[in-house]
Tab-separated table of C-alpha atoms in Angstrom:
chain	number	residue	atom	x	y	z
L	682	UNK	CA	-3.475	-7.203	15.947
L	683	UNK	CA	-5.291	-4.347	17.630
L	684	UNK	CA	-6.998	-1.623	15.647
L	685	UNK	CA	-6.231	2.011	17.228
L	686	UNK	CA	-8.380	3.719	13.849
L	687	UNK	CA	-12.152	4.111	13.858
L	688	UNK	CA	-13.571	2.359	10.844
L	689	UNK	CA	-13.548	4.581	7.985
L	690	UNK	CA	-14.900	4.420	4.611
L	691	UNK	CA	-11.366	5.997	2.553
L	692	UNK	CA	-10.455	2.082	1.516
L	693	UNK	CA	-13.885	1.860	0.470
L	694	UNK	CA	-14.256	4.938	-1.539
L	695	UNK	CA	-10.603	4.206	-3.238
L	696	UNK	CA	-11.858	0.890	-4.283
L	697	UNK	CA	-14.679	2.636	-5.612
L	698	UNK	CA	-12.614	4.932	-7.675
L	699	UNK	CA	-10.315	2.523	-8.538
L	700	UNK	CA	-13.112	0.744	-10.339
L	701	UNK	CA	-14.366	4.006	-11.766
L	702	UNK	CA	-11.376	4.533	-13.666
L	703	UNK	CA	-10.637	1.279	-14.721
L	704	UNK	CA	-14.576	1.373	-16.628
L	705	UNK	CA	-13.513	4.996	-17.782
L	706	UNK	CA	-10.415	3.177	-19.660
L	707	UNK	CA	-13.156	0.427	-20.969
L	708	UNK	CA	-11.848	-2.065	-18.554
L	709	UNK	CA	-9.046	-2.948	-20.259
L	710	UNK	CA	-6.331	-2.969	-17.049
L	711	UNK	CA	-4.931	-6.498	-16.100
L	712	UNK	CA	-5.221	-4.690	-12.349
L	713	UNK	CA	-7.450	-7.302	-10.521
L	714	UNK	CA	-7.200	-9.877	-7.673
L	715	UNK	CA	-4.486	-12.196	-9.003
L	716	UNK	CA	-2.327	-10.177	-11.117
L	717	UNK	CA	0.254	-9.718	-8.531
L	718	UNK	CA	2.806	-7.137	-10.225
L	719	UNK	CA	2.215	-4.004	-7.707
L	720	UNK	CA	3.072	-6.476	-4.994
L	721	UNK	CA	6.492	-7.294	-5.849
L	722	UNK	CA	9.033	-4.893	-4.518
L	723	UNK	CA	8.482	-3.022	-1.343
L	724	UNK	CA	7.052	0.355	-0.689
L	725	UNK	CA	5.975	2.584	1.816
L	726	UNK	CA	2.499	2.863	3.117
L	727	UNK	CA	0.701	4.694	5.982
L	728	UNK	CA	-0.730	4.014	9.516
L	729	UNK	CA	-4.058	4.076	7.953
L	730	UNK	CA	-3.096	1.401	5.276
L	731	UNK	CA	-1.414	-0.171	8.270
L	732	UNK	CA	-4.707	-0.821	10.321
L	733	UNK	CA	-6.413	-1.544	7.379
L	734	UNK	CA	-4.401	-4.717	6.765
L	735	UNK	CA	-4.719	-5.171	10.373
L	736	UNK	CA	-8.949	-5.669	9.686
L	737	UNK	CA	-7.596	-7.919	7.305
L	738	UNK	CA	-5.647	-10.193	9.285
L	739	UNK	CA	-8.256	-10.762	12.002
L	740	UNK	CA	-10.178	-12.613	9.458
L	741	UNK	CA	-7.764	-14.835	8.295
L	742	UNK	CA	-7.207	-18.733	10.187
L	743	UNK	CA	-4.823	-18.513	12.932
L	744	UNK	CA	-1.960	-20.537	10.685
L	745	UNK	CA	-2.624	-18.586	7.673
L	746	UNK	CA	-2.444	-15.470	9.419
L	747	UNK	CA	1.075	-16.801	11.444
L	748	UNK	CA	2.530	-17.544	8.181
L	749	UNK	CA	2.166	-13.835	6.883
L	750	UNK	CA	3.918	-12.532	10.016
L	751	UNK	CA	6.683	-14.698	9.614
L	752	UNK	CA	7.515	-13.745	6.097
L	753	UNK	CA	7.008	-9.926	7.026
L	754	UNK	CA	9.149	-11.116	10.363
L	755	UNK	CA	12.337	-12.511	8.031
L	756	UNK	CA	11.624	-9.103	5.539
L	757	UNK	CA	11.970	-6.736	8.220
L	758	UNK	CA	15.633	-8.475	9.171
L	759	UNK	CA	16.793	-8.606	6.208
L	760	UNK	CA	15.859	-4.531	5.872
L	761	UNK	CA	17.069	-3.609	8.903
L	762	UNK	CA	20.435	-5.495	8.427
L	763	UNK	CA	21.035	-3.498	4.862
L	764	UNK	CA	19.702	-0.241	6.416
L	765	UNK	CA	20.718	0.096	10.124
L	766	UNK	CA	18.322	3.274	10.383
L	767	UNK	CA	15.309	0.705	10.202
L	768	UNK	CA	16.398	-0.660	13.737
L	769	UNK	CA	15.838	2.563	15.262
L	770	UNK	CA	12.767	3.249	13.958
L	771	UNK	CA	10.168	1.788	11.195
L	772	UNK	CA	9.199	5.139	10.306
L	773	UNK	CA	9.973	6.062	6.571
L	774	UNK	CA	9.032	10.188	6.965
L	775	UNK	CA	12.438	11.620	7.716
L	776	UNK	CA	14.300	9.489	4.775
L	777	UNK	CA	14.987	11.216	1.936
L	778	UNK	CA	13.214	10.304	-1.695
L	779	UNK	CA	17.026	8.761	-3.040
L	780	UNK	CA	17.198	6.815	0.555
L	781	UNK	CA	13.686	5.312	-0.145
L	782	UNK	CA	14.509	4.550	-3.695
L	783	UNK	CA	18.118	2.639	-3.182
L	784	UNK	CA	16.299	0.791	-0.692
L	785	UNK	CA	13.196	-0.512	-3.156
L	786	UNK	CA	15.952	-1.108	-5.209
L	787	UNK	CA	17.557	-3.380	-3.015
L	788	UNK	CA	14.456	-5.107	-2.538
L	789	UNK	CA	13.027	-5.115	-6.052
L	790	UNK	CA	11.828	-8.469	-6.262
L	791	UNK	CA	10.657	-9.110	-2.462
L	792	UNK	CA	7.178	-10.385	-2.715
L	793	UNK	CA	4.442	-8.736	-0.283
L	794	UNK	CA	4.237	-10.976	2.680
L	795	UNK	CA	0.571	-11.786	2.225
L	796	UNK	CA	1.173	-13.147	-1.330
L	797	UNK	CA	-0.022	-16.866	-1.743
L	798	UNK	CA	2.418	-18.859	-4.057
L	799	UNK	CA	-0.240	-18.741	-6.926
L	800	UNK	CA	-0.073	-14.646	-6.960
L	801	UNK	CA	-3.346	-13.944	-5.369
L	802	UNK	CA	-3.606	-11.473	-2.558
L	803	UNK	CA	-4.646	-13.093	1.596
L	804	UNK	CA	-5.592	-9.834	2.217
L	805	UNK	CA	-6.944	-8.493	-0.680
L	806	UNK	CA	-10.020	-6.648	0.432
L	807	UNK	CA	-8.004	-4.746	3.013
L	808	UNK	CA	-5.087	-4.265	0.833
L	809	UNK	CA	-3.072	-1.096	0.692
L	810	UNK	CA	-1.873	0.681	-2.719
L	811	UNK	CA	-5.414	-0.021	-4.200
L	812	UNK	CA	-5.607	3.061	-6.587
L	813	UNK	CA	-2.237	1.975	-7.968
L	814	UNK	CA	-2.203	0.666	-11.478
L	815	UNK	CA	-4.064	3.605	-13.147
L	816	UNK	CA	-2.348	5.198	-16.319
L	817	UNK	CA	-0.539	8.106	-15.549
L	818	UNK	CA	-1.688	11.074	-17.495
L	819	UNK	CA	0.725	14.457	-18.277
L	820	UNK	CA	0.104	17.215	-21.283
L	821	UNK	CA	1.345	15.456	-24.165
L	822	UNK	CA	1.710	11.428	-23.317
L	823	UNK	CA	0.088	8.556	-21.148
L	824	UNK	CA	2.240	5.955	-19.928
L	825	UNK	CA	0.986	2.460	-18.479
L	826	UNK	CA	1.464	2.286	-14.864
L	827	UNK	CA	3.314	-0.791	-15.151
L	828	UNK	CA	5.307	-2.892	-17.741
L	829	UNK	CA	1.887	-5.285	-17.487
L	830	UNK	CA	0.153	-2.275	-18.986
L	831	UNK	CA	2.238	-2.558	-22.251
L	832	UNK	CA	0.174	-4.812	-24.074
L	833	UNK	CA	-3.532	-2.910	-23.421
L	834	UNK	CA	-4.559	0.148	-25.004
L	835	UNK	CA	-3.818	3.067	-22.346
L	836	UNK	CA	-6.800	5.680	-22.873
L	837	UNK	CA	-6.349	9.370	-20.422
L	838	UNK	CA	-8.627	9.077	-17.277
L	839	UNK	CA	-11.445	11.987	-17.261
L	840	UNK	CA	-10.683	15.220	-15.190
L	841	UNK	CA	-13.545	14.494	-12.968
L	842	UNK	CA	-11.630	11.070	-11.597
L	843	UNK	CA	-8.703	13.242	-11.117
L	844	UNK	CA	-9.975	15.678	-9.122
L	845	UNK	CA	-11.758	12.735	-7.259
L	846	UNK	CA	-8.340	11.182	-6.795
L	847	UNK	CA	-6.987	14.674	-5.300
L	848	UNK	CA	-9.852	15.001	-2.817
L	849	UNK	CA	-9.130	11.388	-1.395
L	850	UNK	CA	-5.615	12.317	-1.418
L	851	UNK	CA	-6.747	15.366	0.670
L	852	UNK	CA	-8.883	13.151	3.230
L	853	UNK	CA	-5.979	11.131	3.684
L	854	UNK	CA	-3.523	13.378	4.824
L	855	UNK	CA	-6.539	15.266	7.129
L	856	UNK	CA	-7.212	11.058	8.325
L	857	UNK	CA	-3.453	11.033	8.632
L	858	UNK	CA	-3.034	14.034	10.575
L	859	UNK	CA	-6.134	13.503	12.806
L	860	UNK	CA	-4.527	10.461	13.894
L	861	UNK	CA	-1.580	11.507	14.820
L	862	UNK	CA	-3.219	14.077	17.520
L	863	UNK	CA	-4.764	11.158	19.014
L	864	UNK	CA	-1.915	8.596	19.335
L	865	UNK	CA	1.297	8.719	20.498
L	866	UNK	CA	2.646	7.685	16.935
L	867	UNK	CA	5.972	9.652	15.720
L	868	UNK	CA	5.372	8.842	11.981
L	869	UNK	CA	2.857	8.364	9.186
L	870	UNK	CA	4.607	6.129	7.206
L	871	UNK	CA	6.445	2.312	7.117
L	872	UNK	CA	7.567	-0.111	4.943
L	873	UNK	CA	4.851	-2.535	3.162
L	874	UNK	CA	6.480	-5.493	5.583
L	875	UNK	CA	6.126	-3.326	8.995
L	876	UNK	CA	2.531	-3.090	7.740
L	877	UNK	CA	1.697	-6.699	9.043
L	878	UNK	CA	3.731	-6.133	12.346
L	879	UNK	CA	1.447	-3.608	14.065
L	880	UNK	CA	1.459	-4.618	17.281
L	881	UNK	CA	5.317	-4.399	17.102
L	882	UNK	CA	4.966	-1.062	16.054
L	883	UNK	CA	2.962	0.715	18.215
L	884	UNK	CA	4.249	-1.024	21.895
């Protein structure tokens, strides 16, 4: 797969707040390499996520790495032949929120296609989604981020991590919009299988 995205650190500093907040709730999150939860059901992710997992696949042995594009392959048909607007384009950004959500519906229990039969991630250091599984604090309650989260006491993430996790969200969309001034791109956003099928994406 080609990279068309200057190396950045955003991944890096996610990770790095990712791990921030998971000490700040004294570490007791399942969310680590091999509990596979997040990566059941498909979602969307971005262009940058996109050539992220792209840095990921170059690493991986040739058969390893054909093996993930077939199962994204046989995803992406079975998408496109439930929702016909996914053959005209694998851009999410003009769906509405209720569109998006019948479709992860559909698809609740599709496995990412870089998950190994034993739950652990190929890609894991390049993965996308990886500030997902912190609690998600409102005024009066926190709620687990998952039904994994059931089971571990859910403490409220400091205001300081917040605000961190608003500023990256910032960068993001600046990364995002940066991008698309330099490429000929006419969305910011696919669907976690598209995410493996770059090359497909951007001819």
């Amino acid at each position: 797969m080609t990279s068309f995205i200057p190396v950045s650190s955003l991944h890096q500093q996610a990770s790095h707040w990712f791990d921030r907040a998971r000490a700040a709730v004294l570490d007791e999150l399942p969310c680590r390499r091999g509990c596979s939860r997040c990566c059941i059901g498909t979602f969307a992710i971005t262009v940058l996520d996109m050539d992220e997992l792209a840095r990921g696949m170059a690493t991986l042995p040739a058969l390893v790495r054909a093996d993930i594009v077939r199962r994204a392959k046989e995803q992406v048909v079975m998408m496109q032949a439930g929702f016909e607007h996914l053959t005209t384009s694998p851009f999410l950004d003009a769906w509405s929120e209720h569109k998006q959500d019948d479709l992860a519906a559909v698809f609740a229990e599709l496995p990412c296609p870089a998950l190994d039969g034993d739950g652990t991630c190929g890609v894991y250091a390049f993965r996308p989604g990886r500030m997902m599984g912190i609690p998600v604090s409102t005024n009066d309650s926190i709620e687990g981020a998952c039904e994994v989260q059931i089971a571990v006491p859910i403490l409220r993430v400091p205001a300081a991590l917040r605000e961190e996790e608003d500023c990256l969200a910032e960068r993001e969309a600046m990364e995002l919009a940066a991008l698309q001034n330099r490429l000929p791109i006419s969305g910011e956003e696919v669907l976690l299988a598209y995410g493996f099928l770059g090359d497909l994406i951007r001819r």
